[in-house]
């Protein structure tokens, strides 16, 4: 799949335990397994898009620990351009502590490490990365002012700005006005607004009024929908799979969506590809190992 995207975001090492059920406050529980996986919303989304055949340039920071080389090596292995991935002296790389329940749901505790040191000046210095890209993709695991700088540079270079507002938080109008496509889950879409209705379509349309071109809301097993100003809502059904671990499913969805849009696939087809990527990602433990390759996605798309 042709097309080039820039990802500005986080890289984490995920430390993952599987449990029957989440512990209560003050409770000690035994985990069934402990594993480490490559993760971070930025790197996950970069890999997810690259596995669909997209050219990917990554802007971010790793630390000065042993995780840093592992994270960089994986980016390179996936064919991701790492020229704008900076080393950060005297800092740990980002780490996520993830607990996955039998239900496949997770919770995540994040220690941002070097991701928090990505400055607007670093993004400015990577200005050349945006040249010729169709889309620039950002999340909120790096400082907000760096996301804002990236959005401005992307627009100046003629790239569409795609924002995933995760981890969920309120967003300034200044940033929303720069966003072409916002992809959120139902909690994130409401968290953006100072006055949310906590009803996904109503909140998505409120976000549109802040200047965003299109809003896509993912609803897990209930699929996803997309709204644009003065147009009816479009729904995309979910693919039915046996879920083991939902970590990275949202990242797989977004990576599939941007890869398809960068390759000029029509919106309807791009949303279907995204849904297939998200569904397949739920069937495998861990973030990076679960991000599907193009052949698996094509097979699911043709089976359904
Ligand atoms: O979206 C999943 C990701 O969130 C994990 O890989 C973890 O690193 C956190 O960033």
PDB file of N, CA and C in Angstrom, residues 18-60:
ATOM      1  N   UNK A  18      -0.841 -11.186  33.435  1.00  0.00           N
ATOM      2  CA  UNK A  18      -2.205 -11.694  33.232  1.00  0.00           C
ATOM      3  C   UNK A  18      -2.766 -12.148  34.564  1.00  0.00           C
ATOM      4  N   UNK A  19      -3.999 -11.749  34.845  1.00  0.00           N
ATOM      5  CA  UNK A  19      -4.643 -12.127  36.115  1.00  0.00           C
ATOM      6  C   UNK A  19      -6.072 -12.600  35.840  1.00  0.00           C
ATOM      7  N   UNK A  20      -6.655 -13.301  36.818  1.00  0.00           N
ATOM      8  CA  UNK A  20      -8.074 -13.690  36.688  1.00  0.00           C
ATOM      9  C   UNK A  20      -8.960 -12.464  36.750  1.00  0.00           C
ATOM     10  N   UNK A  21      -8.665 -11.642  37.769  1.00  0.00           N
ATOM     11  CA  UNK A  21      -9.421 -10.390  37.912  1.00  0.00           C
ATOM     12  C   UNK A  21      -8.504  -9.335  38.494  1.00  0.00           C
ATOM     13  N   UNK A  22      -8.823  -8.056  38.233  1.00  0.00           N
ATOM     14  CA  UNK A  22      -8.002  -6.961  38.742  1.00  0.00           C
ATOM     15  C   UNK A  22      -8.020  -6.975  40.270  1.00  0.00           C
ATOM     16  N   UNK A  23      -6.878  -6.661  40.921  1.00  0.00           N
ATOM     17  CA  UNK A  23      -6.894  -6.583  42.399  1.00  0.00           C
ATOM     18  C   UNK A  23      -7.686  -5.368  42.876  1.00  0.00           C
ATOM     19  N   UNK A  24      -8.229  -5.478  44.091  1.00  0.00           N
ATOM     20  CA  UNK A  24      -8.857  -4.292  44.714  1.00  0.00           C
ATOM     21  C   UNK A  24      -7.753  -3.491  45.389  1.00  0.00           C
ATOM     22  N   UNK A  25      -8.047  -2.254  45.797  1.00  0.00           N
ATOM     23  CA  UNK A  25      -7.042  -1.434  46.493  1.00  0.00           C
ATOM     24  C   UNK A  25      -6.567  -2.192  47.732  1.00  0.00           C
ATOM     25  N   UNK A  26      -5.264  -2.285  47.916  1.00  0.00           N
ATOM     26  CA  UNK A  26      -4.698  -2.920  49.107  1.00  0.00           C
ATOM     27  C   UNK A  26      -4.572  -4.431  48.989  1.00  0.00           C
ATOM     28  N   UNK A  27      -5.075  -5.029  47.910  1.00  0.00           N
ATOM     29  CA  UNK A  27      -5.048  -6.487  47.766  1.00  0.00           C
ATOM     30  C   UNK A  27      -3.800  -6.931  46.993  1.00  0.00           C
ATOM     31  N   UNK A  28      -3.189  -8.041  47.414  1.00  0.00           N
ATOM     32  CA  UNK A  28      -2.089  -8.636  46.634  1.00  0.00           C
ATOM     33  C   UNK A  28      -2.653  -9.844  45.897  1.00  0.00           C
ATOM     34  N   UNK A  29      -2.411  -9.911  44.595  1.00  0.00           N
ATOM     35  CA  UNK A  29      -2.900 -11.056  43.813  1.00  0.00           C
ATOM     36  C   UNK A  29      -1.754 -11.681  43.041  1.00  0.00           C
ATOM     37  N   UNK A  30      -1.882 -12.945  42.783  1.00  0.00           N
ATOM     38  CA  UNK A  30      -0.879 -13.660  42.009  1.00  0.00           C
ATOM     39  C   UNK A  30      -1.216 -13.523  40.528  1.00  0.00           C
ATOM     40  N   UNK A  31      -0.199 -13.215  39.711  1.00  0.00           N
ATOM     41  CA  UNK A  31      -0.425 -13.164  38.259  1.00  0.00           C
ATOM     42  C   UNK A  31      -0.091 -14.527  37.660  1.00  0.00           C
ATOM     43  N   UNK A  32      -0.781 -14.880  36.566  1.00  0.00           N
ATOM     44  CA  UNK A  32      -0.481 -16.161  35.900  1.00  0.00           C
ATOM     45  C   UNK A  32       0.799 -16.074  35.096  1.00  0.00           C
ATOM     46  N   UNK A  33       0.999 -14.921  34.432  1.00  0.00           N
ATOM     47  CA  UNK A  33       2.177 -14.782  33.558  1.00  0.00           C
ATOM     48  C   UNK A  33       2.727 -13.372  33.659  1.00  0.00           C
ATOM     49  N   UNK A  34       4.002 -13.249  33.334  1.00  0.00           N
ATOM     50  CA  UNK A  34       4.622 -11.930  33.183  1.00  0.00           C
ATOM     51  C   UNK A  34       5.417 -11.948  31.892  1.00  0.00           C
ATOM     52  N   UNK A  35       5.193 -10.948  31.031  1.00  0.00           N
ATOM     53  CA  UNK A  35       5.947 -10.858  29.771  1.00  0.00           C
ATOM     54  C   UNK A  35       6.253  -9.403  29.477  1.00  0.00           C
ATOM     55  N   UNK A  36       7.302  -9.165  28.695  1.00  0.00           N
ATOM     56  CA  UNK A  36       7.569  -7.799  28.231  1.00  0.00           C
ATOM     57  C   UNK A  36       7.290  -7.737  26.726  1.00  0.00           C
ATOM     58  N   UNK A  37       6.684  -6.634  26.315  1.00  0.00           N
ATOM     59  CA  UNK A  37       6.357  -6.428  24.907  1.00  0.00           C
ATOM     60  C   UNK A  37       6.752  -5.014  24.508  1.00  0.00           C
ATOM     61  N   UNK A  38       6.988  -4.835  23.222  1.00  0.00           N
ATOM     62  CA  UNK A  38       7.186  -3.494  22.669  1.00  0.00           C
ATOM     63  C   UNK A  38       5.829  -2.791  22.667  1.00  0.00           C
ATOM     64  N   UNK A  39       5.818  -1.508  23.010  1.00  0.00           N
ATOM     65  CA  UNK A  39       4.547  -0.787  23.031  1.00  0.00           C
ATOM     66  C   UNK A  39       4.738   0.712  22.933  1.00  0.00           C
ATOM     67  N   UNK A  40       3.773   1.430  23.460  1.00  0.00           N
ATOM     68  CA  UNK A  40       3.730   2.889  23.321  1.00  0.00           C
ATOM     69  C   UNK A  40       2.808   3.200  22.156  1.00  0.00           C
ATOM     70  N   UNK A  41       1.878   4.128  22.385  1.00  0.00           N
ATOM     71  CA  UNK A  41       0.870   4.365  21.336  1.00  0.00           C
ATOM     72  C   UNK A  41       1.514   4.843  20.033  1.00  0.00           C
ATOM     73  N   UNK A  42       2.575   5.650  20.150  1.00  0.00           N
ATOM     74  CA  UNK A  42       3.233   6.138  18.933  1.00  0.00           C
ATOM     75  C   UNK A  42       3.849   5.006  18.139  1.00  0.00           C
ATOM     76  N   UNK A  43       4.668   4.193  18.815  1.00  0.00           N
ATOM     77  CA  UNK A  43       5.344   3.096  18.118  1.00  0.00           C
ATOM     78  C   UNK A  43       4.333   2.056  17.633  1.00  0.00           C
ATOM     79  N   UNK A  44       3.347   1.744  18.463  1.00  0.00           N
ATOM     80  CA  UNK A  44       2.330   0.765  18.030  1.00  0.00           C
ATOM     81  C   UNK A  44       1.654   1.221  16.743  1.00  0.00           C
ATOM     82  N   UNK A  45       1.256   2.496  16.704  1.00  0.00           N
ATOM     83  CA  UNK A  45       0.520   2.985  15.525  1.00  0.00           C
ATOM     84  C   UNK A  45       1.437   3.051  14.308  1.00  0.00           C
ATOM     85  N   UNK A  46       2.713   3.381  14.560  1.00  0.00           N
ATOM     86  CA  UNK A  46       3.688   3.403  13.462  1.00  0.00           C
ATOM     87  C   UNK A  46       3.846   1.987  12.886  1.00  0.00           C
ATOM     88  N   UNK A  47       3.987   0.994  13.756  1.00  0.00           N
ATOM     89  CA  UNK A  47       4.150  -0.392  13.290  1.00  0.00           C
ATOM     90  C   UNK A  47       2.879  -0.873  12.587  1.00  0.00           C
ATOM     91  N   UNK A  48       1.733  -0.522  13.189  1.00  0.00           N
ATOM     92  CA  UNK A  48       0.451  -0.969  12.600  1.00  0.00           C
ATOM     93  C   UNK A  48       0.313  -0.452  11.171  1.00  0.00           C
ATOM     94  N   UNK A  49       0.689   0.803  10.940  1.00  0.00           N
ATOM     95  CA  UNK A  49       0.590   1.374   9.584  1.00  0.00           C
ATOM     96  C   UNK A  49       1.636   0.739   8.668  1.00  0.00           C
ATOM     97  N   UNK A  50       2.863   0.561   9.179  1.00  0.00           N
ATOM     98  CA  UNK A  50       3.934  -0.023   8.357  1.00  0.00           C
ATOM     99  C   UNK A  50       3.561  -1.447   7.922  1.00  0.00           C
ATOM    100  N   UNK A  51       2.906  -2.187   8.806  1.00  0.00           N
ATOM    101  CA  UNK A  51       2.539  -3.569   8.457  1.00  0.00           C
ATOM    102  C   UNK A  51       1.438  -3.619   7.395  1.00  0.00           C
ATOM    103  N   UNK A  52       0.768  -2.482   7.188  1.00  0.00           N
ATOM    104  CA  UNK A  52      -0.214  -2.430   6.083  1.00  0.00           C
ATOM    105  C   UNK A  52       0.450  -1.930   4.796  1.00  0.00           C
ATOM    106  N   UNK A  53       1.760  -1.710   4.835  1.00  0.00           N
ATOM    107  CA  UNK A  53       2.486  -1.350   3.611  1.00  0.00           C
ATOM    108  C   UNK A  53       2.778   0.131   3.468  1.00  0.00           C
ATOM    109  N   UNK A  54       2.521   0.908   4.519  1.00  0.00           N
ATOM    110  CA  UNK A  54       2.712   2.359   4.461  1.00  0.00           C
ATOM    111  C   UNK A  54       4.171   2.715   4.804  1.00  0.00           C
ATOM    112  N   UNK A  55       4.709   3.766   4.178  1.00  0.00           N
ATOM    113  CA  UNK A  55       6.033   4.266   4.597  1.00  0.00           C
ATOM    114  C   UNK A  55       5.817   5.128   5.840  1.00  0.00           C
ATOM    115  N   UNK A  56       6.633   4.900   6.868  1.00  0.00           N
ATOM    116  CA  UNK A  56       6.399   5.584   8.148  1.00  0.00           C
ATOM    117  C   UNK A  56       7.677   6.259   8.633  1.00  0.00           C
ATOM    118  N   UNK A  57       7.553   7.515   9.042  1.00  0.00           N
ATOM    119  CA  UNK A  57       8.651   8.247   9.685  1.00  0.00           C
ATOM    120  C   UNK A  57       8.221   8.513  11.130  1.00  0.00           C
ATOM    121  N   UNK A  58       9.135   8.247  12.067  1.00  0.00           N
ATOM    122  CA  UNK A  58       8.758   8.354  13.482  1.00  0.00           C
ATOM    123  C   UNK A  58       9.565   9.449  14.182  1.00  0.00           C
ATOM    124  N   UNK A  59       8.854  10.366  14.827  1.00  0.00           N
ATOM    125  CA  UNK A  59       9.495  11.408  15.640  1.00  0.00           C
ATOM    126  C   UNK A  59       9.183  11.094  17.105  1.00  0.00           C
ATOM    127  N   UNK A  60      10.237  10.948  17.919  1.00  0.00           N
ATOM    128  CA  UNK A  60       9.997  10.637  19.328  1.00  0.00           C
ATOM    129  C   UNK A  60      11.308  10.585  20.075  1.00  0.00           C
TER     130      UNK A  60
END
